[in-house]
Amino acid sequence: MDTIVKKIEDVNDEGAVYEQAGEILKKGGLVAFPTETVYGLGGDALNPKASGKIYAAKGRPSDNPLIVHICDVDALNELCVDIPESAWRLAEKFWPGPMTLILKKSAIVPKETTGGLDTVAVRLPNHPVALSLIRKSGVYIAAPSANTSGKPSPTIAEHVIHDLSGKIDMIIDGGEVGIGIESTIIDLTGEEPVILRPGYITPAMVKDIVGEIGFDKAILCENKDKGFVPKAPGMKYKHYAPSGDLMIVEGNMEDVVDKINLMVKNKCNAGAKCGVIATAQTCDLYECDNIRVVGDRNDELTISKGLYRTLREFDELDIQYIFAESFSGDEFGTSIMNRLLKAAGYNIISV
Ligand code: TXA
Ligand code: MG
């Protein structure tokens, strides 16, 4: 199929692009669009056939449920039942924004969209293009990240074009996203709220609103070694992975730089193509042909925003060995590290 690509020049312009995209969605087709976190691959959440197409286009396992995107909070009453008070409080504080709530689903949400579960993931995104698309189409939009399953999520339209061109009806290019890693997922179906996937909204921010919370133990360790099965089905799959072998080095910055330089030298001498994920603070200290500045340590958002783009750039260059600095730090740093660890298959050394 030919994929239509439409660029939004002015994000506040409610132009014809949304009418065309809305028609496609209403007919059960697929439209990729930007959100503040990553690009999403959208289909009509209440149309089981559209959900089926999403799984097929991404090559995604069908037990991995989709997030339903809404444009006003009242939609919760239609999509969910037994909504706890905490949901309304979190929604008021963080929506529109990078937070997804897991709630009990109502009868109108098909099991094809929820991967067979009785619960549904709902998010009200904070991006003018996403909001216009949902509002103008009149459709609740089921949207996973718009990447081929297992690959880093897309942060610019070019990533979506690379992965899904020819497989979906339309791509709306709204420029680079603002956050760059996926939303924080909070499960509200149990005794206490539980964070299933870390993101820009940190545990401390959630605690401020709802009090005690749990943290899915599978998030920061390698599941298969520790025996934890993550409650968000998608978190159990290998994810965000570049084609090359990625290793993270943590420790005192000087030692990290020395160690990475040594490993690059050894691999290059053996004829391999290497890359380094550096920061604005360290990029001049490396000796390597392919150094990428992921962001600035003084502004974590630049790092989250640059992470997937950097991983994809190394893929384009056919880099065989990628060495990355570590980004643990405050709470948002933990969310970034969660993605980097998964991308590296938990391949991390301390120096
Ligand atoms: O920022 C985001 O959340 C982006 C943008 C496009 O909104 N979307 C996104 O979707 O990251 P996706 O499909 O890549 O990740 C959805 C995650 C998966 O890990 C999935 O297993 C989990 O949400 N999930 C969805 N519904 C769930 C449910 N009912 N119970 C538990 N986990 C659920
Ligand atoms: Mg995804």
GROMACS .gro file of C-alpha atoms and ligand atoms in nm:
model
  385
    1MET     CA    1   0.000   0.000   0.000
    2ASP     CA    2   0.108   0.361  -0.053
    3THR     CA    3   0.152   0.546   0.272
    4ILE     CA    4   0.042   0.910   0.269
    5VAL     CA    5   0.285   1.136   0.457
    6LYS     CA    6   0.152   1.476   0.563
    7LYS     CA    7   0.360   1.738   0.739
    8ILE     CA    8   0.197   1.972   0.989
    9GLU     CA    9   0.353   2.315   0.940
   10ASP     CA   10   0.161   2.485   1.220
   11VAL     CA   11   0.062   2.253   1.505
   12ASN     CA   12  -0.226   2.477   1.607
   13ASP     CA   13  -0.381   2.477   1.261
   14GLU     CA   14  -0.693   2.259   1.248
   15GLY     CA   15  -0.652   2.188   0.879
   16ALA     CA   16  -0.764   1.934   0.624
   17VAL     CA   17  -0.502   1.680   0.729
   18TYR     CA   18  -0.720   1.584   1.024
   19GLU     CA   19  -1.026   1.535   0.807
   20GLN     CA   20  -0.836   1.299   0.579
   21ALA     CA   21  -0.680   1.115   0.876
   22GLY     CA   22  -1.018   1.100   1.052
   23GLU     CA   23  -1.180   0.940   0.747
   24ILE     CA   24  -0.907   0.675   0.740
   25LEU     CA   25  -0.951   0.599   1.111
   26LYS     CA   26  -1.331   0.579   1.084
   27LYS     CA   27  -1.295   0.327   0.801
   28GLY     CA   28  -1.068   0.107   1.015
   29GLY     CA   29  -0.737   0.225   0.868
   30LEU     CA   30  -0.414   0.318   1.046
   31VAL     CA   31  -0.262   0.663   1.100
   32ALA     CA   32   0.069   0.730   1.278
   33PHE     CA   33   0.086   1.059   1.468
   34PRO     CA   34   0.310   1.244   1.715
   35THR     CA   35   0.245   1.261   2.088
   36GLU     CA   36   0.458   1.436   2.351
   37THR     CA   37   0.629   1.105   2.438
   38VAL     CA   38   0.685   0.912   2.113
   39TYR     CA   39   0.499   0.867   1.782
   40GLY     CA   40   0.195   0.639   1.805
   41LEU     CA   41   0.041   0.404   1.548
   42GLY     CA   42  -0.330   0.479   1.569
   43GLY     CA   43  -0.643   0.283   1.484
   44ASP     CA   44  -1.006   0.291   1.603
   45ALA     CA   45  -0.988   0.142   1.954
   46LEU     CA   46  -1.346   0.015   1.936
   47ASN     CA   47  -1.295  -0.162   1.602
   48PRO     CA   48  -1.141  -0.509   1.652
   49LYS     CA   49  -1.029  -0.520   1.288
   50ALA     CA   50  -0.830  -0.199   1.328
   51SER     CA   51  -0.654  -0.340   1.635
   52GLY     CA   52  -0.570  -0.651   1.436
   53LYS     CA   53  -0.410  -0.435   1.168
   54ILE     CA   54  -0.198  -0.257   1.429
   55TYR     CA   55  -0.054  -0.586   1.556
   56ALA     CA   56   0.017  -0.698   1.200
   57ALA     CA   57   0.188  -0.373   1.093
   58LYS     CA   58   0.416  -0.371   1.398
   59GLY     CA   59   0.478  -0.745   1.406
   60ARG     CA   60   0.361  -0.726   1.766
   61PRO     CA   61   0.257  -1.027   1.978
   62SER     CA   62  -0.122  -1.014   2.015
   63ASP     CA   63  -0.113  -1.060   2.395
   64ASN     CA   64   0.047  -0.717   2.425
   65PRO     CA   65  -0.240  -0.470   2.483
   66LEU     CA   66  -0.275  -0.125   2.326
   67ILE     CA   67  -0.315   0.214   2.493
   68VAL     CA   68  -0.642   0.396   2.415
   69HIS     CA   69  -0.591   0.770   2.356
   70ILE     CA   70  -0.869   1.012   2.450
   71CYS     CA   71  -0.910   1.390   2.424
   72ASP     CA   72  -1.122   1.458   2.730
   73VAL     CA   73  -1.136   1.306   3.077
   74ASP     CA   74  -1.509   1.223   3.055
   75ALA     CA   75  -1.424   0.948   2.807
   76LEU     CA   76  -1.313   0.741   3.110
   77ASN     CA   77  -1.681   0.696   3.198
   78GLU     CA   78  -1.744   0.536   2.861
   79LEU     CA   79  -1.434   0.318   2.839
   80CYS     CA   80  -1.400   0.207   3.201
   81VAL     CA   81  -1.602   0.077   3.496
   82ASP     CA   82  -1.541   0.086   3.875
   83ILE     CA   83  -1.321   0.392   3.836
   84PRO     CA   84  -1.145   0.465   4.168
   85GLU     CA   85  -1.121   0.816   4.307
   86SER     CA   86  -0.743   0.806   4.257
   87ALA     CA   87  -0.794   0.795   3.878
   88TRP     CA   88  -0.978   1.127   3.880
   89ARG     CA   89  -0.716   1.287   4.101
   90LEU     CA   90  -0.427   1.166   3.884
   91ALA     CA   91  -0.612   1.270   3.569
   92GLU     CA   92  -0.671   1.616   3.703
   93LYS     CA   93  -0.306   1.658   3.796
   94PHE     CA   94  -0.125   1.495   3.500
   95TRP     CA   95  -0.362   1.499   3.200
   96PRO     CA   96  -0.312   1.599   2.934
   97GLY     CA   97   0.031   1.444   2.981
   98PRO     CA   98   0.268   1.145   2.970
   99MET     CA   99   0.066   0.919   3.203
  100THR     CA  100  -0.132   0.604   3.118
  101LEU     CA  101  -0.387   0.461   3.362
  102ILE     CA  102  -0.487   0.094   3.375
  103LEU     CA  103  -0.854   0.057   3.471
  104LYS     CA  104  -1.128  -0.204   3.443
  105LYS     CA  105  -1.266  -0.193   3.090
  106SER     CA  106  -1.628  -0.139   2.997
  107ALA     CA  107  -1.814  -0.366   2.754
  108ILE     CA  108  -1.757  -0.136   2.457
  109VAL     CA  109  -1.380  -0.195   2.454
  110PRO     CA  110  -1.304  -0.508   2.250
  111LYS     CA  111  -1.064  -0.769   2.385
  112GLU     CA  112  -0.865  -0.738   2.061
  113THR     CA  113  -0.759  -0.394   2.184
  114THR     CA  114  -0.673  -0.509   2.537
  115GLY     CA  115  -0.480  -0.822   2.442
  116GLY     CA  116  -0.756  -1.035   2.595
  117LEU     CA  117  -0.746  -0.857   2.933
  118ASP     CA  118  -1.046  -0.722   3.131
  119THR     CA  119  -0.852  -0.401   3.191
  120VAL     CA  120  -0.777  -0.116   2.954
  121ALA     CA  121  -0.491   0.134   2.932
  122VAL     CA  122  -0.606   0.495   2.878
  123ARG     CA  123  -0.407   0.810   2.811
  124LEU     CA  124  -0.488   1.173   2.736
  125PRO     CA  125  -0.180   1.296   2.549
  126ASN     CA  126  -0.041   1.648   2.564
  127HIS     CA  127   0.032   1.719   2.199
  128PRO     CA  128  -0.175   1.952   1.979
  129VAL     CA  129  -0.159   1.717   1.677
  130ALA     CA  130  -0.266   1.411   1.877
  131LEU     CA  131  -0.548   1.604   2.045
  132SER     CA  132  -0.673   1.751   1.716
  133LEU     CA  133  -0.670   1.409   1.556
  134ILE     CA  134  -0.870   1.245   1.836
  135ARG     CA  135  -1.115   1.537   1.856
  136LYS     CA  136  -1.166   1.581   1.482
  137SER     CA  137  -1.198   1.211   1.404
  138GLY     CA  138  -1.437   1.148   1.692
  139VAL     CA  139  -1.256   0.817   1.742
  140TYR     CA  140  -1.088   0.679   2.054
  141ILE     CA  141  -0.746   0.597   1.915
  142ALA     CA  142  -0.567   0.277   2.014
  143ALA     CA  143  -0.198   0.348   1.966
  144PRO     CA  144   0.114   0.162   2.056
  145SER     CA  145   0.447   0.324   1.972
  146ALA     CA  146   0.481   0.344   1.592
  147ASN     CA  147   0.790   0.125   1.557
  148THR     CA  148   0.849  -0.227   1.439
  149SER     CA  149   0.807  -0.444   1.748
  150GLY     CA  150   1.133  -0.466   1.946
  151LYS     CA  151   1.294  -0.158   1.787
  152PRO     CA  152   1.344   0.179   1.958
  153SER     CA  153   1.025   0.390   1.963
  154PRO     CA  154   1.007   0.667   1.702
  155THR     CA  155   1.079   1.025   1.808
  156ILE     CA  156   1.064   1.179   1.458
  157ALA     CA  157   0.841   1.097   1.159
  158GLU     CA  158   1.144   0.964   0.964
  159HIS     CA  159   1.167   0.676   1.214
  160VAL     CA  160   0.804   0.584   1.146
  161ILE     CA  161   0.858   0.609   0.771
  162HIS     CA  162   1.159   0.378   0.805
  163ASP     CA  163   0.968   0.112   1.000
  164LEU     CA  164   0.612   0.130   0.866
  165SER     CA  165   0.606   0.290   0.521
  166GLY     CA  166   0.399   0.070   0.288
  167LYS     CA  167   0.229  -0.102   0.585
  168ILE     CA  168  -0.006   0.173   0.709
  169ASP     CA  169  -0.238   0.430   0.549
  170MET     CA  170  -0.096   0.758   0.672
  171ILE     CA  171   0.182   0.923   0.872
  172ILE     CA  172   0.134   1.270   1.020
  173ASP     CA  173   0.471   1.442   1.059
  174GLY     CA  174   0.454   1.682   1.353
  175GLY     CA  175   0.828   1.717   1.404
  176GLU     CA  176   1.035   1.587   1.691
  177VAL     CA  177   0.857   1.480   2.012
  178GLY     CA  178   0.927   1.657   2.342
  179ILE     CA  179   0.999   1.376   2.588
  180GLY     CA  180   1.126   1.084   2.383
  181ILE     CA  181   1.046   0.793   2.615
  182GLU     CA  182   0.703   0.638   2.660
  183SER     CA  183   0.444   0.738   2.921
  184THR     CA  184   0.444   0.632   3.286
  185ILE     CA  185   0.195   0.346   3.327
  186ILE     CA  186   0.001   0.328   3.657
  187ASP     CA  187  -0.218   0.028   3.735
  188LEU     CA  188  -0.523   0.132   3.938
  189THR     CA  189  -0.701  -0.204   3.940
  190GLY     CA  190  -0.549  -0.337   4.264
  191GLU     CA  191  -0.538  -0.239   4.633
  192GLU     CA  192  -0.282   0.036   4.578
  193PRO     CA  193  -0.163   0.213   4.261
  194VAL     CA  194   0.134   0.034   4.104
  195ILE     CA  195   0.378   0.179   3.853
  196LEU     CA  196   0.420  -0.073   3.572
  197ARG     CA  197   0.644   0.135   3.346
  198PRO     CA  198   0.851   0.435   3.460
  199GLY     CA  199   0.844   0.758   3.261
  200TYR     CA  200   0.854   1.135   3.287
  201ILE     CA  201   0.592   1.131   3.566
  202THR     CA  202   0.802   0.992   3.852
  203PRO     CA  203   0.699   0.781   4.153
  204ALA     CA  204   0.742   1.084   4.382
  205MET     CA  205   0.502   1.287   4.167
  206VAL     CA  206   0.244   1.005   4.178
  207LYS     CA  207   0.286   0.959   4.556
  208ASP     CA  208   0.214   1.326   4.607
  209ILE     CA  209  -0.132   1.274   4.462
  210VAL     CA  210  -0.235   0.925   4.578
  211GLY     CA  211  -0.017   0.839   4.879
  212GLU     CA  212   0.144   0.496   4.899
  213ILE     CA  213   0.223   0.328   4.568
  214GLY     CA  214   0.381   0.006   4.455
  215PHE     CA  215   0.650  -0.040   4.195
  216ASP     CA  216   0.647  -0.340   3.962
  217LYS     CA  217   0.956  -0.532   4.071
  218ALA     CA  218   1.023  -0.648   3.719
  219ILE     CA  219   1.102  -0.296   3.602
  220LEU     CA  220   1.467  -0.249   3.690
  221CYS     CA  221   1.605  -0.601   3.676
  222GLU     CA  222   1.643  -0.867   3.420
  223ASN     CA  223   1.316  -1.057   3.444
  224LYS     CA  224   1.435  -1.397   3.343
  225ASP     CA  225   1.709  -1.404   3.610
  226LYS     CA  226   1.497  -1.275   3.895
  227GLY     CA  227   1.180  -1.464   3.817
  228PHE     CA  228   0.955  -1.155   3.806
  229VAL     CA  229   0.696  -1.133   3.532
  230PRO     CA  230   0.608  -0.770   3.456
  231LYS     CA  231   0.239  -0.686   3.482
  232ALA     CA  232   0.246  -0.471   3.167
  233PRO     CA  233   0.274  -0.751   2.910
  234GLY     CA  234   0.484  -0.531   2.679
  235MET     CA  235   0.757  -0.492   2.941
  236LYS     CA  236   0.852  -0.858   2.920
  237TYR     CA  237   0.968  -0.842   2.560
  238LYS     CA  238   1.314  -0.744   2.442
  239HIS     CA  239   1.267  -0.384   2.356
  240TYR     CA  240   1.421  -0.067   2.224
  241ALA     CA  241   1.711  -0.273   2.099
  242PRO     CA  242   1.960  -0.151   1.838
  243SER     CA  243   2.106  -0.411   1.602
  244GLY     CA  244   2.457  -0.370   1.743
  245ASP     CA  245   2.579  -0.505   2.074
  246LEU     CA  246   2.516  -0.238   2.340
  247MET     CA  247   2.714  -0.221   2.665
  248ILE     CA  248   2.660   0.033   2.945
  249VAL     CA  249   2.954   0.139   3.162
  250GLU     CA  250   2.881   0.296   3.501
  251GLY     CA  251   3.108   0.452   3.760
  252ASN     CA  252   3.321   0.758   3.813
  253MET     CA  253   3.309   0.956   3.486
  254GLU     CA  254   3.687   0.959   3.431
  255ASP     CA  255   3.706   0.581   3.477
  256VAL     CA  256   3.405   0.530   3.250
  257VAL     CA  257   3.569   0.731   2.971
  258ASP     CA  258   3.899   0.541   3.012
  259LYS     CA  259   3.723   0.205   3.007
  260ILE     CA  260   3.515   0.288   2.701
  261ASN     CA  261   3.818   0.421   2.514
  262LEU     CA  262   4.005   0.099   2.594
  263MET     CA  263   3.719  -0.124   2.477
  264VAL     CA  264   3.675   0.080   2.159
  265LYS     CA  265   4.045   0.047   2.086
  266ASN     CA  266   4.040  -0.330   2.135
  267LYS     CA  267   3.731  -0.382   1.921
  268CYS     CA  268   3.856  -0.150   1.646
  269ASN     CA  269   4.192  -0.325   1.637
  270ALA     CA  270   4.000  -0.646   1.583
  271GLY     CA  271   3.830  -0.484   1.283
  272ALA     CA  272   3.489  -0.407   1.437
  273LYS     CA  273   3.286  -0.088   1.388
  274CYS     CA  274   3.225   0.090   1.719
  275GLY     CA  275   3.011   0.375   1.848
  276VAL     CA  276   2.998   0.571   2.173
  277ILE     CA  277   2.689   0.723   2.338
  278ALA     CA  278   2.836   1.032   2.504
  279THR     CA  279   2.702   1.351   2.658
  280ALA     CA  280   2.775   1.718   2.598
  281GLN     CA  281   3.005   1.699   2.898
  282THR     CA  282   3.217   1.405   2.776
  283CYS     CA  283   3.204   1.388   2.397
  284ASP     CA  284   3.548   1.547   2.351
  285LEU     CA  285   3.713   1.285   2.571
  286TYR     CA  286   3.652   0.985   2.347
  287GLU     CA  287   3.863   0.841   2.070
  288CYS     CA  288   3.620   0.676   1.832
  289ASP     CA  289   3.501   0.735   1.474
  290ASN     CA  290   3.133   0.734   1.574
  291ILE     CA  291   3.058   0.944   1.878
  292ARG     CA  292   2.701   1.064   1.937
  293VAL     CA  293   2.596   1.321   2.193
  294VAL     CA  294   2.271   1.186   2.335
  295GLY     CA  295   2.207   1.502   2.541
  296ASP     CA  296   2.326   1.727   2.819
  297ARG     CA  297   2.368   1.594   3.174
  298ASN     CA  298   2.236   1.922   3.310
  299ASP     CA  299   1.904   1.875   3.128
  300GLU     CA  300   1.773   1.517   3.147
  301LEU     CA  301   1.497   1.587   2.895
  302THR     CA  302   1.762   1.630   2.625
  303ILE     CA  303   1.889   1.281   2.710
  304SER     CA  304   1.545   1.113   2.704
  305LYS     CA  305   1.465   1.295   2.381
  306GLY     CA  306   1.790   1.188   2.215
  307LEU     CA  307   1.810   0.827   2.333
  308TYR     CA  308   1.609   0.638   2.071
  309ARG     CA  309   1.729   0.865   1.791
  310THR     CA  310   2.089   0.786   1.886
  311LEU     CA  311   2.025   0.412   1.897
  312ARG     CA  312   1.864   0.429   1.554
  313GLU     CA  313   2.153   0.634   1.412
  314PHE     CA  314   2.395   0.360   1.513
  315ASP     CA  315   2.173   0.109   1.333
  316GLU     CA  316   2.191   0.320   1.016
  317LEU     CA  317   2.571   0.313   1.041
  318ASP     CA  318   2.580  -0.066   1.098
  319ILE     CA  319   2.770  -0.020   1.421
  320GLN     CA  320   2.859  -0.356   1.576
  321TYR     CA  321   2.958  -0.246   1.927
  322ILE     CA  322   2.799   0.047   2.107
  323PHE     CA  323   2.929   0.171   2.441
  324ALA     CA  324   2.713   0.399   2.654
  325GLU     CA  325   2.760   0.599   2.968
  326SER     CA  326   2.512   0.537   3.249
  327PHE     CA  327   2.229   0.778   3.337
  328SER     CA  328   2.098   0.678   3.676
  329GLY     CA  329   2.051   0.979   3.895
  330ASP     CA  330   1.731   1.133   4.015
  331GLU     CA  331   1.395   0.974   3.951
  332PHE     CA  332   1.351   1.064   3.586
  333GLY     CA  333   1.706   0.937   3.531
  334THR     CA  334   1.582   0.597   3.653
  335SER     CA  335   1.318   0.596   3.379
  336ILE     CA  336   1.578   0.673   3.114
  337MET     CA  337   1.802   0.403   3.258
  338ASN     CA  338   1.513   0.154   3.243
  339ARG     CA  339   1.500   0.199   2.864
  340LEU     CA  340   1.877   0.194   2.819
  341LEU     CA  341   1.910  -0.125   3.027
  342LYS     CA  342   1.644  -0.297   2.819
  343ALA     CA  343   1.809  -0.182   2.497
  344ALA     CA  344   2.136  -0.327   2.626
  345GLY     CA  345   1.976  -0.654   2.736
  346TYR     CA  346   2.101  -0.559   3.089
  347ASN     CA  347   2.460  -0.567   2.966
  348ILE     CA  348   2.617  -0.327   3.220
  349ILE     CA  349   2.958  -0.317   3.386
  350SER     CA  350   3.085  -0.106   3.678
  351VAL     CA  351   3.433   0.047   3.682
  352TXA     O1  352   0.384   0.714   2.559
  352TXA     C1  353   0.316   0.617   2.528
  352TXA     O2  354   0.255   0.550   2.613
  352TXA     C2  355   0.311   0.577   2.380
  352TXA     C3  356   0.236   0.685   2.304
  352TXA     C4  357   0.214   0.650   2.160
  352TXA     O3  358   0.116   0.714   2.369
  352TXA     N1  359   0.251   0.449   2.363
  352TXA     C5  360   0.312   0.333   2.400
  352TXA     O4  361   0.241   0.218   2.368
  352TXA     O5  362   0.420   0.329   2.454
  352TXA     P1  363   0.306   0.075   2.366
  352TXA     O6  364   0.202  -0.012   2.308
  352TXA     O7  365   0.436   0.079   2.298
  352TXA     O8  366   0.320   0.037   2.515
  352TXA     C6  367   0.204   0.007   2.589
  352TXA     C7  368   0.240  -0.065   2.716
  352TXA     C8  369   0.281  -0.207   2.693
  352TXA     O9  370   0.391  -0.240   2.778
  352TXA     C9  371   0.156  -0.282   2.734
  352TXA    O10  372   0.183  -0.414   2.775
  352TXA    C10  373   0.102  -0.197   2.845
  352TXA    O11  374   0.124  -0.066   2.798
  352TXA     N2  375  -0.043  -0.215   2.866
  352TXA    C11  376  -0.143  -0.180   2.781
  352TXA     N3  377  -0.262  -0.217   2.830
  352TXA    C12  378  -0.239  -0.276   2.949
  352TXA    C13  379  -0.322  -0.337   3.048
  352TXA     N4  380  -0.453  -0.346   3.034
  352TXA     N5  381  -0.260  -0.390   3.158
  352TXA    C14  382  -0.126  -0.382   3.173
  352TXA     N6  383  -0.043  -0.326   3.083
  352TXA    C15  384  -0.098  -0.275   2.972
  353MG      MG  385   0.621   0.033   2.236
   0.00000   0.00000   0.00000
